[in-house]
Amino acid sequence: MNIKKTVLLPLITAGLLAAAPGVMAAKFKMALGDAAGGTQWELGQTFKTLFEQKAAGKHTVDLFPNGQLGDEQNTVNNAALGTLDFSVLAINNVTPFSPSVGVLTLPYVIQSAEDAKKLTLGPLGKELTENTIRDAGVRIVGWAYSGFRVLTNSKRPVTTLADLKGMVIRVPKNEIMIATYQSWGINPTPMAWSETFTALQQGVVDGQDNPYITVSAMKFNEVQKYITNVRYLFSLEPLIVSESVFQEQKPDVQKAILEAGMEATEHSYKYLLETEDKIKKELAAKGMQISDAADGEKEFIEKATKAVWPKFYESIGGKAKLDQALKSLGR
Ligand code: MLT
């Protein structure tokens, strides 16, 4: 969506006027879709500390975890309208507003945390940041690296596509993820993140996918028994700021936002590398049964890349965009 400044200005709330340059200290609000304790929280808290230091105590940021400020996709709308300042959310919940970002969520493009960092901080990541400002009215100022989304379910161990047959799997409202599951022979259930825990608990759905650290932060171990290590999607969780709010700030505040965002991103990368394995062991100790996909995940990879990549060339800006991403990763 193209949010024009003329449309946005009348919508700027009293709270945002308080953030206007030279008026008074701003109290920014940051939405988090996840519960406290995961990678979103770590990025948000680190950003808050760094930004408040850089803003010399003049401006503050308060975090609102657990979808308190709305479902992840709604936070993009609210930030675009300027009624929310910041949000940390999964990249798959940004794609519906800025389809070219989908190149980061095509199955099996990102194959390691290093790939994820290279893509997001390289020329392609910068281009996608510009695209989200244009398309969605929000600016990406940092990234949480959350690890591969693993498949969890309450029914049985899954190592092959045949094991997956008949299961009801929740996915975000994201076309690429829906198409990926369809390529694996099942019709997933698109559902907002905020409804997922209850749906798993009540057996409305059997399973879902999210990174280990998110599974733990959301206490999914209480309602899920089995984990399958699949690596189709590396979870990137951008920190976005409302572009209209950003443009309202003095240059020194803008600089503090950008610097704090990049430093928090570096922290997030280290946090993932130091934490993921420990969390995986904790989930196993709590009774979750963890399996690898059979045969090096071959059938999952072949089906998804063959069916899904070509389907989304147009929305990501052409096959050349995927080629650019793969080339920058040395493939
Ligand atoms: C989702 O599954 O909708 C998101 O990945 C949730 C999240 O942000 O952790």
CSV table of C-alpha atoms and ligand atoms in Angstrom, one decimal:
chain,number,residue,atom,x,y,z
A,1,MET,CA,0.0,0.0,0.0
A,2,ASN,CA,1.2,3.5,-0.7
A,3,ILE,CA,0.8,5.7,2.4
A,4,LYS,CA,0.9,9.3,1.4
A,5,LYS,CA,2.0,11.9,3.9
A,6,THR,CA,-1.0,14.0,3.2
A,7,VAL,CA,-3.2,11.1,4.3
A,8,LEU,CA,-1.0,10.3,7.3
A,9,LEU,CA,-0.7,13.7,8.8
A,10,PRO,CA,-4.3,14.1,10.0
A,11,LEU,CA,-4.0,10.7,11.6
A,12,ILE,CA,-1.0,11.5,13.7
A,13,THR,CA,-2.2,11.2,17.3
A,14,ALA,CA,-1.7,13.4,20.3
A,15,GLY,CA,1.0,10.9,21.5
A,16,LEU,CA,2.9,11.3,18.3
A,17,LEU,CA,2.7,15.1,18.4
A,18,ALA,CA,4.4,14.8,21.7
A,19,ALA,CA,7.2,13.1,19.8
A,20,ALA,CA,7.6,16.0,17.4
A,21,PRO,CA,11.0,17.6,17.3
A,22,GLY,CA,11.7,20.1,20.0
A,23,VAL,CA,8.3,19.7,21.7
A,24,MET,CA,9.0,17.3,24.5
A,25,ALA,CA,10.5,13.8,25.3
A,26,ALA,CA,8.8,11.1,23.3
A,27,LYS,CA,7.6,7.8,24.8
A,28,PHE,CA,7.7,5.4,21.9
A,29,LYS,CA,5.7,2.1,21.9
A,30,MET,CA,7.1,-1.1,20.5
A,31,ALA,CA,4.8,-4.1,19.7
A,32,LEU,CA,6.0,-7.6,19.9
A,33,GLY,CA,4.0,-10.6,18.6
A,34,ASP,CA,5.8,-13.1,20.8
A,35,ALA,CA,5.9,-13.5,24.6
A,36,ALA,CA,8.8,-12.0,26.5
A,37,GLY,CA,12.0,-14.1,26.5
A,38,GLY,CA,12.5,-15.0,22.8
A,39,THR,CA,14.5,-13.4,20.0
A,40,GLN,CA,12.0,-10.6,19.4
A,41,TRP,CA,12.3,-9.6,23.1
A,42,GLU,CA,16.1,-9.8,23.0
A,43,LEU,CA,16.2,-7.5,19.9
A,44,GLY,CA,13.6,-5.1,21.4
A,45,GLN,CA,15.2,-4.8,24.8
A,46,THR,CA,18.7,-4.3,23.3
A,47,PHE,CA,17.3,-1.6,21.0
A,48,LYS,CA,15.6,0.1,23.9
A,49,THR,CA,18.7,0.2,26.1
A,50,LEU,CA,20.9,1.4,23.2
A,51,PHE,CA,18.5,3.9,21.9
A,52,GLU,CA,17.7,5.4,25.3
A,53,GLN,CA,21.5,5.8,25.9
A,54,LYS,CA,22.0,7.5,22.6
A,55,ALA,CA,19.0,9.7,23.1
A,56,ALA,CA,20.6,10.8,26.3
A,57,GLY,CA,17.5,10.0,28.4
A,58,LYS,CA,15.3,12.3,26.4
A,59,HIS,CA,13.3,9.6,24.7
A,60,THR,CA,12.1,6.2,25.9
A,61,VAL,CA,10.8,3.0,24.4
A,62,ASP,CA,8.3,0.7,26.1
A,63,LEU,CA,7.9,-2.9,24.9
A,64,PHE,CA,4.5,-4.6,24.7
A,65,PRO,CA,5.0,-8.3,24.2
A,66,ASN,CA,2.4,-11.1,23.5
A,67,GLY,CA,0.4,-9.3,20.8
A,68,GLN,CA,-0.9,-6.7,23.3
A,69,LEU,CA,-0.8,-4.0,20.6
A,70,GLY,CA,-2.5,-6.2,18.0
A,71,ASP,CA,-1.8,-9.2,15.8
A,72,GLU,CA,1.6,-9.0,14.0
A,73,GLN,CA,0.0,-8.1,10.6
A,74,ASN,CA,-2.2,-5.4,12.2
A,75,THR,CA,0.9,-3.8,13.7
A,76,VAL,CA,2.2,-3.2,10.1
A,77,ASN,CA,-1.1,-1.4,9.3
A,78,ASN,CA,-0.9,0.6,12.5
A,79,ALA,CA,2.7,1.6,12.0
A,80,ALA,CA,1.9,2.6,8.4
A,81,LEU,CA,-0.9,4.9,9.8
A,82,GLY,CA,1.5,6.3,12.4
A,83,THR,CA,-0.6,5.1,15.3
A,84,LEU,CA,2.1,2.7,16.4
A,85,ASP,CA,5.8,3.6,16.6
A,86,PHE,CA,7.7,0.3,16.4
A,87,SER,CA,7.0,-3.4,16.0
A,88,VAL,CA,9.1,-6.6,15.9
A,89,LEU,CA,7.4,-9.3,13.9
A,90,ALA,CA,8.2,-12.2,11.7
A,91,ILE,CA,9.2,-11.4,8.1
A,92,ASN,CA,6.4,-13.7,6.8
A,93,ASN,CA,4.0,-11.2,8.3
A,94,VAL,CA,5.6,-8.3,6.4
A,95,THR,CA,5.5,-10.0,3.0
A,96,PRO,CA,1.7,-9.5,2.4
A,97,PHE,CA,2.3,-5.7,2.6
A,98,SER,CA,5.6,-5.7,0.5
A,99,PRO,CA,5.7,-8.8,-1.7
A,100,SER,CA,9.3,-8.3,-2.9
A,101,VAL,CA,10.4,-9.2,0.7
A,102,GLY,CA,9.2,-12.7,-0.2
A,103,VAL,CA,12.6,-13.5,-1.7
A,104,LEU,CA,13.8,-13.9,1.9
A,105,THR,CA,11.0,-16.4,2.6
A,106,LEU,CA,11.2,-18.6,-0.5
A,107,PRO,CA,11.8,-22.1,0.8
A,108,TYR,CA,15.4,-23.3,1.2
A,109,VAL,CA,17.0,-20.0,-0.1
A,110,ILE,CA,18.6,-19.2,3.3
A,111,GLN,CA,20.6,-22.3,4.4
A,112,SER,CA,22.3,-20.9,7.5
A,113,ALA,CA,22.4,-18.1,10.0
A,114,GLU,CA,25.4,-16.7,8.1
A,115,ASP,CA,23.3,-16.7,4.8
A,116,ALA,CA,20.5,-14.8,6.7
A,117,LYS,CA,22.9,-12.1,7.9
A,118,LYS,CA,24.6,-11.8,4.5
A,119,LEU,CA,21.3,-11.3,2.7
A,120,THR,CA,19.7,-8.9,5.2
A,121,LEU,CA,22.7,-6.6,5.6
A,122,GLY,CA,23.9,-6.8,2.0
A,123,PRO,CA,22.7,-4.8,-1.0
A,124,LEU,CA,19.5,-6.9,-1.4
A,125,GLY,CA,18.5,-6.3,2.2
A,126,LYS,CA,19.0,-2.6,1.7
A,127,GLU,CA,16.8,-2.7,-1.4
A,128,LEU,CA,14.1,-4.6,0.4
A,129,THR,CA,14.2,-2.0,3.2
A,130,GLU,CA,13.5,0.8,0.6
A,131,ASN,CA,10.7,-1.3,-0.9
A,132,THR,CA,9.0,-1.7,2.5
A,133,ILE,CA,9.0,2.1,3.0
A,134,ARG,CA,7.5,2.5,-0.5
A,135,ASP,CA,5.0,-0.3,-0.3
A,136,ALA,CA,4.1,-0.5,3.4
A,137,GLY,CA,4.9,2.8,5.0
A,138,VAL,CA,7.3,1.2,7.5
A,139,ARG,CA,11.1,1.2,7.6
A,140,ILE,CA,13.2,-1.8,8.7
A,141,VAL,CA,15.8,-0.6,11.2
A,142,GLY,CA,17.0,-3.9,12.6
A,143,TRP,CA,16.8,-7.7,12.4
A,144,ALA,CA,16.3,-10.5,14.8
A,145,TYR,CA,17.8,-13.7,13.6
A,146,SER,CA,15.6,-16.4,15.1
A,147,GLY,CA,16.8,-19.7,13.5
A,148,PHE,CA,15.1,-22.2,11.2
A,149,ARG,CA,11.4,-22.8,11.7
A,150,VAL,CA,11.0,-26.3,12.9
A,151,LEU,CA,7.7,-28.3,12.6
A,152,THR,CA,5.9,-29.2,15.8
A,153,ASN,CA,2.9,-31.4,16.3
A,154,SER,CA,0.8,-33.2,18.9
A,155,LYS,CA,0.1,-36.4,16.9
A,156,ARG,CA,3.2,-38.4,15.9
A,157,PRO,CA,6.9,-38.2,14.9
A,158,VAL,CA,7.2,-36.8,11.4
A,159,THR,CA,10.3,-37.6,9.3
A,160,THR,CA,8.7,-38.0,5.9
A,161,LEU,CA,6.0,-36.3,3.8
A,162,ALA,CA,3.9,-39.5,4.3
A,163,ASP,CA,4.0,-39.0,8.1
A,164,LEU,CA,2.7,-35.4,7.6
A,165,LYS,CA,-0.4,-36.6,5.5
A,166,GLY,CA,-3.7,-35.8,7.2
A,167,MET,CA,-2.3,-33.4,9.8
A,168,VAL,CA,-3.9,-30.0,10.3
A,169,ILE,CA,-1.0,-27.5,10.3
A,170,ARG,CA,-1.3,-23.8,11.2
A,171,VAL,CA,0.6,-21.4,9.0
A,172,PRO,CA,0.7,-17.6,9.0
A,173,LYS,CA,-1.4,-15.8,6.4
A,174,ASN,CA,1.5,-16.0,4.0
A,175,GLU,CA,1.1,-17.2,0.4
A,176,ILE,CA,4.6,-18.6,0.1
A,177,MET,CA,4.3,-20.7,3.2
A,178,ILE,CA,0.8,-21.9,2.2
A,179,ALA,CA,2.2,-23.0,-1.2
A,180,THR,CA,5.1,-24.7,0.5
A,181,TYR,CA,2.8,-27.0,2.5
A,182,GLN,CA,0.7,-27.6,-0.5
A,183,SER,CA,3.7,-28.8,-2.4
A,184,TRP,CA,4.2,-31.2,0.5
A,185,GLY,CA,0.7,-32.6,-0.1
A,186,ILE,CA,-1.3,-30.9,2.7
A,187,ASN,CA,-3.6,-28.0,2.8
A,188,PRO,CA,-2.4,-25.9,5.8
A,189,THR,CA,-4.7,-23.7,7.9
A,190,PRO,CA,-3.8,-19.9,7.7
A,191,MET,CA,-4.3,-18.3,11.1
A,192,ALA,CA,-3.1,-15.2,13.0
A,193,TRP,CA,-0.2,-15.7,15.3
A,194,SER,CA,-2.2,-14.4,18.3
A,195,GLU,CA,-4.7,-17.3,17.9
A,196,THR,CA,-2.1,-20.1,17.5
A,197,PHE,CA,-1.5,-21.2,21.1
A,198,THR,CA,-5.2,-21.6,21.8
A,199,ALA,CA,-5.8,-23.4,18.5
A,200,LEU,CA,-3.0,-25.9,19.4
A,201,GLN,CA,-4.2,-26.3,22.9
A,202,GLN,CA,-7.8,-27.0,21.8
A,203,GLY,CA,-6.8,-29.3,19.0
A,204,VAL,CA,-8.2,-27.1,16.3
A,205,VAL,CA,-4.9,-27.6,14.6
A,206,ASP,CA,-2.4,-30.4,15.2
A,207,GLY,CA,0.8,-28.5,14.5
A,208,GLN,CA,2.7,-25.4,13.4
A,209,ASP,CA,6.2,-24.3,12.6
A,210,ASN,CA,8.4,-21.7,14.3
A,211,PRO,CA,12.0,-21.6,15.6
A,212,TYR,CA,13.2,-23.4,18.7
A,213,ILE,CA,13.6,-20.1,20.7
A,214,THR,CA,10.0,-19.1,19.8
A,215,VAL,CA,8.6,-22.5,20.6
A,216,SER,CA,10.2,-22.2,24.0
A,217,ALA,CA,9.2,-18.5,24.6
A,218,MET,CA,5.6,-19.3,23.6
A,219,LYS,CA,5.6,-22.5,25.8
A,220,PHE,CA,4.4,-24.6,22.9
A,221,ASN,CA,6.0,-27.6,24.7
A,222,GLU,CA,2.9,-27.6,26.9
A,223,VAL,CA,0.6,-28.3,23.9
A,224,GLN,CA,3.0,-30.0,21.4
A,225,LYS,CA,5.0,-33.3,21.7
A,226,TYR,CA,7.0,-33.8,18.5
A,227,ILE,CA,9.5,-31.6,16.6
A,228,THR,CA,10.9,-32.2,13.1
A,229,ASN,CA,14.0,-30.4,12.1
A,230,VAL,CA,13.1,-28.9,8.8
A,231,ARG,CA,15.1,-26.0,7.3
A,232,TYR,CA,12.8,-24.6,4.7
A,233,LEU,CA,12.5,-21.2,6.3
A,234,PHE,CA,15.0,-19.3,8.4
A,235,SER,CA,13.0,-16.9,10.6
A,236,LEU,CA,14.0,-13.3,10.2
A,237,GLU,CA,12.1,-10.8,12.5
A,238,PRO,CA,12.6,-7.2,11.4
A,239,LEU,CA,12.3,-4.3,13.8
A,240,ILE,CA,10.1,-1.8,11.9
A,241,VAL,CA,9.5,1.8,12.6
A,242,SER,CA,6.6,3.8,11.3
A,243,GLU,CA,8.0,5.9,8.4
A,244,SER,CA,5.8,8.8,9.3
A,245,VAL,CA,7.0,8.7,12.9
A,246,PHE,CA,10.6,8.4,11.7
A,247,GLN,CA,10.3,11.4,9.5
A,248,GLU,CA,8.9,13.4,12.4
A,249,GLN,CA,12.1,13.0,14.3
A,250,LYS,CA,15.1,15.4,14.4
A,251,PRO,CA,18.2,14.0,12.5
A,252,ASP,CA,20.0,13.1,15.8
A,253,VAL,CA,17.0,11.0,16.9
A,254,GLN,CA,16.8,9.3,13.5
A,255,LYS,CA,20.5,8.6,13.7
A,256,ALA,CA,20.1,7.1,17.2
A,257,ILE,CA,17.3,4.9,15.9
A,258,LEU,CA,19.4,3.6,13.0
A,259,GLU,CA,22.5,3.0,15.0
A,260,ALA,CA,20.7,1.3,17.9
A,261,GLY,CA,18.9,-0.9,15.3
A,262,MET,CA,22.1,-2.0,13.7
A,263,GLU,CA,23.9,-2.7,17.0
A,264,ALA,CA,20.9,-4.6,18.3
A,265,THR,CA,21.0,-6.6,15.1
A,266,GLU,CA,24.6,-7.6,15.8
A,267,HIS,CA,23.6,-8.6,19.3
A,268,SER,CA,20.7,-10.7,17.9
A,269,TYR,CA,23.0,-12.7,15.7
A,270,LYS,CA,25.3,-13.6,18.6
A,271,TYR,CA,22.3,-14.3,20.9
A,272,LEU,CA,21.0,-16.9,18.4
A,273,LEU,CA,24.3,-18.7,18.1
A,274,GLU,CA,24.8,-18.8,21.8
A,275,THR,CA,21.2,-19.8,22.7
A,276,GLU,CA,19.5,-22.0,20.2
A,277,ASP,CA,21.2,-25.2,21.1
A,278,LYS,CA,20.7,-24.7,24.8
A,279,ILE,CA,16.9,-24.1,24.2
A,280,LYS,CA,16.7,-27.2,22.0
A,281,LYS,CA,18.2,-29.3,24.8
A,282,GLU,CA,15.8,-27.7,27.3
A,283,LEU,CA,12.8,-28.6,25.1
A,284,ALA,CA,14.0,-32.2,24.9
A,285,ALA,CA,14.4,-32.3,28.7
A,286,LYS,CA,10.8,-31.1,29.0
A,287,GLY,CA,9.7,-34.1,27.0
A,288,MET,CA,9.6,-33.0,23.4
A,289,GLN,CA,10.7,-35.7,21.0
A,290,ILE,CA,13.0,-34.3,18.3
A,291,SER,CA,13.6,-36.0,14.8
A,292,ASP,CA,15.4,-35.0,11.7
A,293,ALA,CA,13.6,-35.2,8.3
A,294,ALA,CA,14.6,-38.4,6.6
A,295,ASP,CA,17.2,-38.6,3.8
A,296,GLY,CA,18.6,-35.2,4.4
A,297,GLU,CA,15.2,-33.6,3.9
A,298,LYS,CA,15.5,-34.5,0.2
A,299,GLU,CA,11.8,-34.9,-0.7
A,300,PHE,CA,10.8,-31.8,1.2
A,301,ILE,CA,13.5,-29.7,-0.6
A,302,GLU,CA,12.8,-31.1,-4.1
A,303,LYS,CA,9.0,-30.7,-3.9
A,304,ALA,CA,9.1,-27.2,-2.4
A,305,THR,CA,11.8,-25.6,-4.6
A,306,LYS,CA,10.3,-27.1,-7.8
A,307,ALA,CA,6.7,-26.0,-7.1
A,308,VAL,CA,7.1,-22.8,-5.1
A,309,TRP,CA,10.0,-20.8,-6.5
A,310,PRO,CA,8.5,-20.3,-10.0
A,311,LYS,CA,5.1,-19.5,-8.6
A,312,PHE,CA,6.5,-16.4,-6.9
A,313,TYR,CA,9.0,-15.0,-9.4
A,314,GLU,CA,6.6,-12.2,-10.4
A,315,SER,CA,5.7,-11.1,-6.8
A,316,ILE,CA,9.4,-10.9,-5.7
A,317,GLY,CA,10.3,-8.8,-8.7
A,318,GLY,CA,11.3,-11.4,-11.2
A,319,LYS,CA,13.5,-14.5,-11.3
A,320,ALA,CA,16.5,-12.2,-11.4
A,321,LYS,CA,15.9,-11.3,-7.8
A,322,LEU,CA,16.1,-14.9,-6.7
A,323,ASP,CA,19.3,-15.3,-8.8
A,324,GLN,CA,20.7,-12.2,-7.2
A,325,ALA,CA,20.0,-13.6,-3.7
A,326,LEU,CA,21.5,-17.0,-4.6
A,327,LYS,CA,24.6,-15.4,-6.2
A,328,SER,CA,25.3,-13.2,-3.2
A,329,LEU,CA,25.2,-16.5,-1.2
A,330,GLY,CA,27.7,-18.1,-3.6
A,331,ARG,CA,25.2,-20.5,-5.2
B,1,MLT,C1,4.1,-16.5,12.9
B,1,MLT,O1,4.2,-17.8,12.8
B,1,MLT,O2,3.1,-15.9,12.6
B,1,MLT,C2,5.3,-15.8,13.3
B,1,MLT,O3,6.4,-16.4,13.0
B,1,MLT,C3,5.2,-15.7,14.8
B,1,MLT,C4,6.4,-14.9,15.4
B,1,MLT,O4,6.5,-13.8,15.1
B,1,MLT,O5,7.2,-15.5,16.2
